[in-house]
PDB file of C-alpha atoms and ligand atoms in Angstrom:
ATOM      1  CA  UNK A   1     -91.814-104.924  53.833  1.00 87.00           C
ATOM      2  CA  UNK A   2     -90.407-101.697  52.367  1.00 94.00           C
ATOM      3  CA  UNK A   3     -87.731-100.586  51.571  1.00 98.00           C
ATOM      4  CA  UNK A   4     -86.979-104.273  50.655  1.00 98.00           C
ATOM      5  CA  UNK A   5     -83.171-104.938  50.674  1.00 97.00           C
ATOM      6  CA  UNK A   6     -82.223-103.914  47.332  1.00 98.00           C
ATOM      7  CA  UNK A   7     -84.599-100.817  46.722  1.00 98.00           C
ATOM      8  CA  UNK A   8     -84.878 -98.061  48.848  1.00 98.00           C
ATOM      9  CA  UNK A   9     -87.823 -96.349  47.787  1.00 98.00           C
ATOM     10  CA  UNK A  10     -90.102 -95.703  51.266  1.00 98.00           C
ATOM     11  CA  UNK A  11     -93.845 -95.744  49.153  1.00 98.00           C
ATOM     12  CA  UNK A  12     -95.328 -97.771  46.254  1.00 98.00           C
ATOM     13  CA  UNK A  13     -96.729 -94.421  45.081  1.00 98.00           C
ATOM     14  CA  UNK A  14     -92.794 -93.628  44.318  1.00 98.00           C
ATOM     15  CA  UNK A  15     -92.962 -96.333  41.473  1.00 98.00           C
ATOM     16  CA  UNK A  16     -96.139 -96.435  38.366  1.00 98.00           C
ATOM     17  CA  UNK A  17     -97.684-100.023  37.500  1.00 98.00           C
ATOM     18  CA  UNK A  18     -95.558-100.361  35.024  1.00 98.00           C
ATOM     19  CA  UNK A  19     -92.183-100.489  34.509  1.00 98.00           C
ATOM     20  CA  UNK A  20     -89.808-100.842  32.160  1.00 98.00           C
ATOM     21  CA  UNK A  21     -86.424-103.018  32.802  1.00 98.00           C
ATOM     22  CA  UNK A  22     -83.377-102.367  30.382  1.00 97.00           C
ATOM     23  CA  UNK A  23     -80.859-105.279  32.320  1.00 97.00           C
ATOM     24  CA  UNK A  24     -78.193-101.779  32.719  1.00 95.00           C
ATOM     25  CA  UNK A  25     -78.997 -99.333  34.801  1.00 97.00           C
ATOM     26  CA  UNK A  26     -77.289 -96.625  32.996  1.00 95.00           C
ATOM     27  CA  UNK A  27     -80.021 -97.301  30.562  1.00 94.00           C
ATOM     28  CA  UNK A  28     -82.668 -96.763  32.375  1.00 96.00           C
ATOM     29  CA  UNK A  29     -81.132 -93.593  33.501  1.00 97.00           C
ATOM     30  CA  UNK A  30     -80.729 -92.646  29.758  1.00 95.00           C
ATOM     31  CA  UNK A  31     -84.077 -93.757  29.230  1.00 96.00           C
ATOM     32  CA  UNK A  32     -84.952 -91.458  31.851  1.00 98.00           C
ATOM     33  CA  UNK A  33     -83.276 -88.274  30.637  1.00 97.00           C
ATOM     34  CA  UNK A  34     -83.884 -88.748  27.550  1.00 96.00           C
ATOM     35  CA  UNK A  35     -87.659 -89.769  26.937  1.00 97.00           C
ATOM     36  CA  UNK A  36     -89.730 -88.737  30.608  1.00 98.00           C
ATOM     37  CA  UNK A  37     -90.832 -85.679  31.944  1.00 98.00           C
ATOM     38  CA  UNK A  38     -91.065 -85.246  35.987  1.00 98.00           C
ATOM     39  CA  UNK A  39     -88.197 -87.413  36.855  1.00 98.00           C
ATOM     40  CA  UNK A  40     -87.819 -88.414  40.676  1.00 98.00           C
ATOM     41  CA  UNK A  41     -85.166 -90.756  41.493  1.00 98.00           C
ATOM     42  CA  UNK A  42     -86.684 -93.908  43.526  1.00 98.00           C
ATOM     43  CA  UNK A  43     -83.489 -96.051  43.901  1.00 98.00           C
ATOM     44  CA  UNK A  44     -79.682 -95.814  43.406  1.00 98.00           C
ATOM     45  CA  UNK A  45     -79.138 -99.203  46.226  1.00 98.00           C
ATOM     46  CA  UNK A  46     -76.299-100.761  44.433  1.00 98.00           C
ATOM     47  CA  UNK A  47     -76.394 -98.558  41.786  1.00 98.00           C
ATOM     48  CA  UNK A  48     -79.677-100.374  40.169  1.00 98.00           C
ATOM     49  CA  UNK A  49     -81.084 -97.193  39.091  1.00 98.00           C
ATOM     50  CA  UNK A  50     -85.114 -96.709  39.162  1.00 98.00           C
ATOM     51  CA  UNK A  51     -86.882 -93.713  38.217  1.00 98.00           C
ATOM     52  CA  UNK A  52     -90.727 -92.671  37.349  1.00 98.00           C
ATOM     53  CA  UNK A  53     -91.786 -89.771  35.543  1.00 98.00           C
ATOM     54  CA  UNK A  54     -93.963 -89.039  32.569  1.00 98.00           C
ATOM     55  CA  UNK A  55     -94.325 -89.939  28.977  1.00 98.00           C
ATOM     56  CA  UNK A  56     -96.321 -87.879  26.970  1.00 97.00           C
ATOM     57  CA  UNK A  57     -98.464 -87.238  30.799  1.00 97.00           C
ATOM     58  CA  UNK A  58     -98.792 -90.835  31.011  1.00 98.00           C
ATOM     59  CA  UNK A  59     -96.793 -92.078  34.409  1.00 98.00           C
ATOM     60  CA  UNK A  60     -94.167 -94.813  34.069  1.00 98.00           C
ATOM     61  CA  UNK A  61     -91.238 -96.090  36.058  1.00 98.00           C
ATOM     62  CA  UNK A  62     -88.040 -97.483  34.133  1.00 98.00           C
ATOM     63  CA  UNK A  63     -85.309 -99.329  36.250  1.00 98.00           C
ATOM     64  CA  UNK A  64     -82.444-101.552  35.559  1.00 98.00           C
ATOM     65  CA  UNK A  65     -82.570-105.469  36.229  1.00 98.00           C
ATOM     66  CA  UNK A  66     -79.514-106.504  36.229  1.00 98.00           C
ATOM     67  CA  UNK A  67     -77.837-109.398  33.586  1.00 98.00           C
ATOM     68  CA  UNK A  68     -79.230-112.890  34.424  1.00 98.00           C
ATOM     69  CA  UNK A  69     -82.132-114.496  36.110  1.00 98.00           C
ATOM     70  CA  UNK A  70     -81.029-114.417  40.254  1.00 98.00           C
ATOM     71  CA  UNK A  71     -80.578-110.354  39.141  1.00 98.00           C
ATOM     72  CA  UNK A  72     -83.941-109.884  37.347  1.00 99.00           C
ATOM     73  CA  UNK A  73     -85.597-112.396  39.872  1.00 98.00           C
ATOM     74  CA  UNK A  74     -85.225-110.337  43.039  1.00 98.00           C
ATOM     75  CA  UNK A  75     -85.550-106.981  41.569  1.00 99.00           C
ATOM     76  CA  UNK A  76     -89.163-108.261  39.139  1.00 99.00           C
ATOM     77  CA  UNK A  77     -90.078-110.227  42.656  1.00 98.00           C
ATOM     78  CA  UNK A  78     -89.761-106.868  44.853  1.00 98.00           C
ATOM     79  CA  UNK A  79     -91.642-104.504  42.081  1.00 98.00           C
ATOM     80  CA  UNK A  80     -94.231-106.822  42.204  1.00 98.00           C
ATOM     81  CA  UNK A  81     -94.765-107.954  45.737  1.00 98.00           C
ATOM     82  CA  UNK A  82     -93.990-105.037  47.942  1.00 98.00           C
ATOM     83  CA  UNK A  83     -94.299-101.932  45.930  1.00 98.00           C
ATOM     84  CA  UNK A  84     -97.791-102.974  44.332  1.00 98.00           C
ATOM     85  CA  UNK A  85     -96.463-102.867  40.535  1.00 98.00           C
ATOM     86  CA  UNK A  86     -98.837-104.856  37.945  1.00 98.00           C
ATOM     87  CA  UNK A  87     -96.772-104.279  34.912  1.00 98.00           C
ATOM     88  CA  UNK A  88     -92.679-105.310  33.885  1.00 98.00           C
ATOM     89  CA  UNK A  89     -91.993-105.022  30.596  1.00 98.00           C
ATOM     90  CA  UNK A  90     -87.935-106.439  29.785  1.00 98.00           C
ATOM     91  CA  UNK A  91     -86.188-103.904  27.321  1.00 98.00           C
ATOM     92  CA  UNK A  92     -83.229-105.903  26.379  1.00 97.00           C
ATOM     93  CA  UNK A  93     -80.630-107.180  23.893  1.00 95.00           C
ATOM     94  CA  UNK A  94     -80.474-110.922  22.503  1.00 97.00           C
ATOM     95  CA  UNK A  95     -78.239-113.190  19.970  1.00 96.00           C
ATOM     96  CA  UNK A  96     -79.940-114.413  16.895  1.00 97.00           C
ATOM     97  CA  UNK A  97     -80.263-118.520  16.630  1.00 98.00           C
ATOM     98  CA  UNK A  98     -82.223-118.156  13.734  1.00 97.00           C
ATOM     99  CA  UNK A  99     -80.328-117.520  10.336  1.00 96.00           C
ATOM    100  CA  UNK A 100     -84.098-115.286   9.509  1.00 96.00           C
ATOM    101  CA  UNK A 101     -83.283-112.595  11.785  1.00 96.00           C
ATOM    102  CA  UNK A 102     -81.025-110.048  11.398  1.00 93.00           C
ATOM    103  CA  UNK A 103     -79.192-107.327  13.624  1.00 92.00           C
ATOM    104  CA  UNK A 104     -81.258-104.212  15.230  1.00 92.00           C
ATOM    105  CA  UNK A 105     -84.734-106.456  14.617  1.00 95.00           C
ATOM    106  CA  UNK A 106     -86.682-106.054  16.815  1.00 96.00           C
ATOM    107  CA  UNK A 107     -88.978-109.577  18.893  1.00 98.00           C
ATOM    108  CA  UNK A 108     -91.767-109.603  20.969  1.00 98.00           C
ATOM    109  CA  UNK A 109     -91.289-112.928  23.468  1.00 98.00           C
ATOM    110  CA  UNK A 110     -94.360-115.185  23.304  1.00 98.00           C
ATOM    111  CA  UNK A 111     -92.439-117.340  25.177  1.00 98.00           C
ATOM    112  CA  UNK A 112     -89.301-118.197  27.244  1.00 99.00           C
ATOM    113  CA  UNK A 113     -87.395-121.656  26.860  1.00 98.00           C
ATOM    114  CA  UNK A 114     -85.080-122.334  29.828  1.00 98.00           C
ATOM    115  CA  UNK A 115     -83.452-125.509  31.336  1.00 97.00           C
ATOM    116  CA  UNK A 116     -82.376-122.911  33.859  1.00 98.00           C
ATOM    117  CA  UNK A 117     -83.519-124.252  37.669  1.00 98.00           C
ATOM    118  CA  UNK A 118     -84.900-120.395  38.816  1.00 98.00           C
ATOM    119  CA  UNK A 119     -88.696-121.650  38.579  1.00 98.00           C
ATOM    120  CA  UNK A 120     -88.456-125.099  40.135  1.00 98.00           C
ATOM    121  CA  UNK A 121     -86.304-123.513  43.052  1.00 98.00           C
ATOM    122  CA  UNK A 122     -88.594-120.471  43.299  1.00 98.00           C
ATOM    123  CA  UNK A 123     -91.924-122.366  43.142  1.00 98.00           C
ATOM    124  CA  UNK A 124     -91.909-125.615  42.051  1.00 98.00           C
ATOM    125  CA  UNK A 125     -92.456-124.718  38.587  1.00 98.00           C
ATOM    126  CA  UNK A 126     -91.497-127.897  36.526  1.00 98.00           C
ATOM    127  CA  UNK A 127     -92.492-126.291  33.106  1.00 98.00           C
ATOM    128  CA  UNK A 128     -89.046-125.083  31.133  1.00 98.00           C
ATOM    129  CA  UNK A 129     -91.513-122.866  28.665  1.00 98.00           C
ATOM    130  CA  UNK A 130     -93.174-119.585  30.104  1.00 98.00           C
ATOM    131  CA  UNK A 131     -95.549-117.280  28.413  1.00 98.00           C
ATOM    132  CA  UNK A 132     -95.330-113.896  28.282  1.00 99.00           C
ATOM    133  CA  UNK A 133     -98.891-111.885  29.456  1.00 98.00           C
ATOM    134  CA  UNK A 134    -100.841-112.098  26.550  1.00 98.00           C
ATOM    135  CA  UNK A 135    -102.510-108.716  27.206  1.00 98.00           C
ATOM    136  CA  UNK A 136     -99.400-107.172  27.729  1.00 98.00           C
ATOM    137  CA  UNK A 137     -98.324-108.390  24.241  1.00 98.00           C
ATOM    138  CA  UNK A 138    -101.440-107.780  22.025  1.00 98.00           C
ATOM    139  CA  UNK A 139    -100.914-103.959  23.566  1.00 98.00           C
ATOM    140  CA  UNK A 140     -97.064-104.376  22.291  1.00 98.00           C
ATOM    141  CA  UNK A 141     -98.292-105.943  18.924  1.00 98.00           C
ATOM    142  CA  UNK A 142    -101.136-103.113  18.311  1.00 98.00           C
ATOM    143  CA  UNK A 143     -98.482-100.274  19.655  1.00 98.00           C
ATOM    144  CA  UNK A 144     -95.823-101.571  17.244  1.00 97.00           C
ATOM    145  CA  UNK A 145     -98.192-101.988  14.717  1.00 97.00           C
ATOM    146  CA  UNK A 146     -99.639 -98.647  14.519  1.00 97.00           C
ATOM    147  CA  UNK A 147     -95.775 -97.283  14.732  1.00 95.00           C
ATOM    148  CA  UNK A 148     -95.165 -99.025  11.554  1.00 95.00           C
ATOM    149  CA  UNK A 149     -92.412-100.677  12.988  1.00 94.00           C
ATOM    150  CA  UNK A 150     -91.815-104.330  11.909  1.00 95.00           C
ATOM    151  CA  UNK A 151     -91.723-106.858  14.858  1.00 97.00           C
ATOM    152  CA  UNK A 152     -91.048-110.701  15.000  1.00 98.00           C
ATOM    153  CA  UNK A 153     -93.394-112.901  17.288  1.00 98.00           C
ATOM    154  CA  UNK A 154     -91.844-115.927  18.608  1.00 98.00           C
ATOM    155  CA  UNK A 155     -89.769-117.839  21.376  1.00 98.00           C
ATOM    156  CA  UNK A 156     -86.596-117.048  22.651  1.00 98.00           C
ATOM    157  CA  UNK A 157     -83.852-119.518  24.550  1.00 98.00           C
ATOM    158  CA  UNK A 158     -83.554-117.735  28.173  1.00 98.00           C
ATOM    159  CA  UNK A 159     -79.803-118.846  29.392  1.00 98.00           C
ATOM    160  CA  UNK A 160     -77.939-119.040  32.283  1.00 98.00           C
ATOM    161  CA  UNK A 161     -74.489-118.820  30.594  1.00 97.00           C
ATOM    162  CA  UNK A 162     -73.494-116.288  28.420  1.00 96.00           C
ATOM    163  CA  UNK A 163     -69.476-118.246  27.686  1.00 95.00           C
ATOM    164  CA  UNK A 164     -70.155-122.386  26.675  1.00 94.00           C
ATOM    165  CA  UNK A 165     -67.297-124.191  26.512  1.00 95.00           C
ATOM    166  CA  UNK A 166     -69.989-126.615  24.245  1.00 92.00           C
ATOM    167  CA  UNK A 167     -70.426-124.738  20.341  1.00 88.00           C
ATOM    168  CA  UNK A 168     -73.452-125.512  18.423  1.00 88.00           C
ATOM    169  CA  UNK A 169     -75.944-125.493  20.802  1.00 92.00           C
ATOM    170  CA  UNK A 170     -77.887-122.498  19.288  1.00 94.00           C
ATOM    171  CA  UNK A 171     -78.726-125.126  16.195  1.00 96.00           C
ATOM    172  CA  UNK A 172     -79.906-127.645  18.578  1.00 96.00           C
ATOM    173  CA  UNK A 173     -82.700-125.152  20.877  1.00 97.00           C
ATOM    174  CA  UNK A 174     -83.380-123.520  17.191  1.00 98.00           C
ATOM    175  CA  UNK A 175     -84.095-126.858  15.754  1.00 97.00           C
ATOM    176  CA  UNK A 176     -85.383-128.617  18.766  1.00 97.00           C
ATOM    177  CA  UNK A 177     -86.469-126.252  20.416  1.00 97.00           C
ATOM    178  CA  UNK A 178     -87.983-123.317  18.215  1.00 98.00           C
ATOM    179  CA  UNK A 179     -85.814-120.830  20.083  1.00 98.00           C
ATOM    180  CA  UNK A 180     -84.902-117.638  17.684  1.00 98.00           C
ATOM    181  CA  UNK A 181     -83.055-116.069  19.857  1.00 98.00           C
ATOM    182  CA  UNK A 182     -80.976-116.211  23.277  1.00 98.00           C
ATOM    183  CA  UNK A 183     -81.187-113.659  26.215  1.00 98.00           C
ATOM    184  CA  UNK A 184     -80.475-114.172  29.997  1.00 98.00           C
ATOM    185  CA  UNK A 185     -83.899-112.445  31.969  1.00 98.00           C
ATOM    186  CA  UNK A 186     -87.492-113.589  30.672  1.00 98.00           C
ATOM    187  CA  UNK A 187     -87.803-117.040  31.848  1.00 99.00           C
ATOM    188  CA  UNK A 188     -87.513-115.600  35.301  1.00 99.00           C
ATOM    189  CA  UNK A 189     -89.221-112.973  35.293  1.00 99.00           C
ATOM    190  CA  UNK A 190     -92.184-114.316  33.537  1.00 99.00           C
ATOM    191  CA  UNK A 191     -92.228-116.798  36.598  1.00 99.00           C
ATOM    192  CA  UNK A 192     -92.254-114.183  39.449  1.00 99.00           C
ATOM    193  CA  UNK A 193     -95.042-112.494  37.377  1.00 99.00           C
ATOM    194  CA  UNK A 194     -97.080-116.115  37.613  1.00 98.00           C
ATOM    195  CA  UNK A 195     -96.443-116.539  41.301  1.00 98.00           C
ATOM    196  CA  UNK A 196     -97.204-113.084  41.815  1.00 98.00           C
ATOM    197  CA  UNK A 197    -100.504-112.959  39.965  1.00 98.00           C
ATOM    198  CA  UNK A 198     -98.974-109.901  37.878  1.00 98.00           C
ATOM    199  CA  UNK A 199     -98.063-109.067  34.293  1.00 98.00           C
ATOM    200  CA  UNK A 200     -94.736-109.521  32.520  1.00 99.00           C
ATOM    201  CA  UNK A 201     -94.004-109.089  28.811  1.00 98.00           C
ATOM    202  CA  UNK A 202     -90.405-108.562  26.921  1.00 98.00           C
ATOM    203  CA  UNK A 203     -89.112-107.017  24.169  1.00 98.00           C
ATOM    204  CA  UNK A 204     -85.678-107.255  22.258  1.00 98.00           C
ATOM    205  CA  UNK A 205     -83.272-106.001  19.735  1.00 96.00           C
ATOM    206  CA  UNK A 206     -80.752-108.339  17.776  1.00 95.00           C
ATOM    207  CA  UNK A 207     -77.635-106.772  18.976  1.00 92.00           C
ATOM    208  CA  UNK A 208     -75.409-110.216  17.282  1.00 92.00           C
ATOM    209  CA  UNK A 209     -75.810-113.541  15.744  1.00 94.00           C
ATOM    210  CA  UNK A 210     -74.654-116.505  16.835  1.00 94.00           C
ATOM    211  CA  UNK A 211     -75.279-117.847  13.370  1.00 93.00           C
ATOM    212  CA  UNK A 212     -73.357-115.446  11.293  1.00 92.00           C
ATOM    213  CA  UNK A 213     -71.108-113.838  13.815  1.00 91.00           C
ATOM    214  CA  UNK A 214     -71.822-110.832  12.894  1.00 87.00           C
ATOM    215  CA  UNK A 215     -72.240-108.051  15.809  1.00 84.00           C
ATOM    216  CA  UNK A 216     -73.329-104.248  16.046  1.00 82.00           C
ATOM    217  CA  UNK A 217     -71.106-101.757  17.343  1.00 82.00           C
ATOM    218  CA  UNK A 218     -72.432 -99.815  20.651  1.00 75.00           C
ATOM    219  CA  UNK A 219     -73.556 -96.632  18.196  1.00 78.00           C
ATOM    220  CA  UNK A 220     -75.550 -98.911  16.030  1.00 76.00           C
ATOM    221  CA  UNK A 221     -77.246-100.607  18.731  1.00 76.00           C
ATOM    222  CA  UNK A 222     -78.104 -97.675  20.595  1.00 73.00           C
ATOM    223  CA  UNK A 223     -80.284 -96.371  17.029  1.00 71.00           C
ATOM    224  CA  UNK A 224     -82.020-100.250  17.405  1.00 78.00           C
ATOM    225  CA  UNK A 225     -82.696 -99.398  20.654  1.00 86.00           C
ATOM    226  CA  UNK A 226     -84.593 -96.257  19.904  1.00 89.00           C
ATOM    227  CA  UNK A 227     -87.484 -98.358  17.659  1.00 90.00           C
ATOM    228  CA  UNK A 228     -88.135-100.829  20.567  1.00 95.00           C
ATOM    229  CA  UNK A 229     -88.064 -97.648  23.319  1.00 95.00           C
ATOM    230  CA  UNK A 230     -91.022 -95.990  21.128  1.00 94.00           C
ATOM    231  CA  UNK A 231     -93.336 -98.984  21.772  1.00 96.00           C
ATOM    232  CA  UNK A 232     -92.471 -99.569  25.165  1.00 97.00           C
ATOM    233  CA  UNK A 233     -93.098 -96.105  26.364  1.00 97.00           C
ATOM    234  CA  UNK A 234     -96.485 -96.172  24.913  1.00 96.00           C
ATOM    235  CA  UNK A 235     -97.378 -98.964  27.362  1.00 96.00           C
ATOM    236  CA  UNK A 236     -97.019 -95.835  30.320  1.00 96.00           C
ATOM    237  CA  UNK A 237    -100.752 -94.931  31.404  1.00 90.00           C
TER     238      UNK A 237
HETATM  239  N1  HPA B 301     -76.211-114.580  24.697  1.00 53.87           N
HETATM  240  C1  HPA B 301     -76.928-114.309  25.772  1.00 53.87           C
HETATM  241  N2  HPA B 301     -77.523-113.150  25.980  1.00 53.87           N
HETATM  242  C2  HPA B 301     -77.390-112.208  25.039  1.00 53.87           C
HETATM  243  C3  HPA B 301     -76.651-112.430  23.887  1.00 53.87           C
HETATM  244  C4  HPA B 301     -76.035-113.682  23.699  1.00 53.87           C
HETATM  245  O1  HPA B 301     -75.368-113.941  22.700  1.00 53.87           O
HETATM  246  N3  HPA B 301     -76.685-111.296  23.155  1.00 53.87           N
HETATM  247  C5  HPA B 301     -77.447-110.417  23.839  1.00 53.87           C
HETATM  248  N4  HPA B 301     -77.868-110.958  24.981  1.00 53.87           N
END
């Protein structure tokens, strides 16, 4: 069933096995310009940029998701079911819930945390804790590792609202929960990659706290984002 309704692209040979989702599109076209050789354009539909080219000869494809899970959910469920693509890896931004991290670190997702309804509704999925692929992640650990560039290891809160009217919450899926961290994406697409019998991983930068309030400016996120681009490029192949 290609093109699918949101990408245009007319062959899976147009897009590598893995790609790499930053949730804006204008990142992934950044991403694009800046880091990968032999760029062809595979979709602009809705302006959810995709492209594939080269990293250092190795093939990859980088295209945005979109913020939330419904977004990431039909973009992660068309990669992987009509245009044959084993491998998403989430490039994105979170807010610290634990007072241990601090802005521009960088965390690989074990897991995802959700009380979101996207797997249940999708699949039947009654689980609200998702692993990431833990292939995908001992490449990301190794790749980071051999960088020298610092990473945290743990599980992050995946929400479906950004603006509570209820404050303090962040304590309670820290505490209870073992959440360090809040983002909008993984728990979804971790589930499509399940269902799908393909591979999904994440990575993310601190870009605020919602423990000390502090946040970083659009310049100093964009250097943050450089450290987590050089170990998700190496996963091209
Ligand atoms: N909440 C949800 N998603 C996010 C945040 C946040 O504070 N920061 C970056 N992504």
């Amino acid at each position: 069933m290609i093109p699918t309704p949101h990408i245009e692209a007319k062959s899976p040979d147009l897009i590598a096995k893995t790609v790499l989702m930053p949730g804006d599109p204008l990142r992934a076209k950044y991403i694009a310009e800046k880091y990968l050789e032999n760029v062809t354009t595979f979709n602009t539909v809705r302006g959810m940029l995709g492209f594939t080219g080269t990293y250092k000869g190795r093939r990859i494809s980088v295209m945005g998701s979109g913020m939330g899970m419904p977004s990431i959910g039909i973009y992660s469920y068309e990669l992987f079911k009509f245009y044959d693509v084993e491998n998403i890896i989430r490039i994105g931004s979170c807010g610290a819930y634990s007072p241990d991290l601090k802005l521009y670190d960088v965390i690989i997702v074990k897991a995802a945390y959700s009380e979101s309804s996207f797997a249940f509704a999708q699949g039947k999925e009654t689980k609200d804790v998702l692993s990431a692929n833990a292939e995908l992640n001992e490449k990301l650990i190794n790749i980071a590792k051999n960088l020298n560039i610092p990473v945290h290891l743990g599980r992050i809160h995946s929400s479906d609202v950004f603006y509570r009217e209820e404050s303090g919450i962040h304590e309670k899926l820290y505490r209870e929960k073992g959440c360090l961290a809040v983002e909008m994406e993984s728990f979804a697409l971790f589930h499509n990659a399940n269902v799908l019998n393909k591979k999904a991983a994440c990575i993310l930068t601190v870009s605020d706290s919602l423990v000390t309030h502090e946040a970083t400016t659009s310049h100093e996120r964009q250097v943050a984002f450089e450290q987590m681009m050089k170990i998700a490029l190496e996963m091209a192949e």
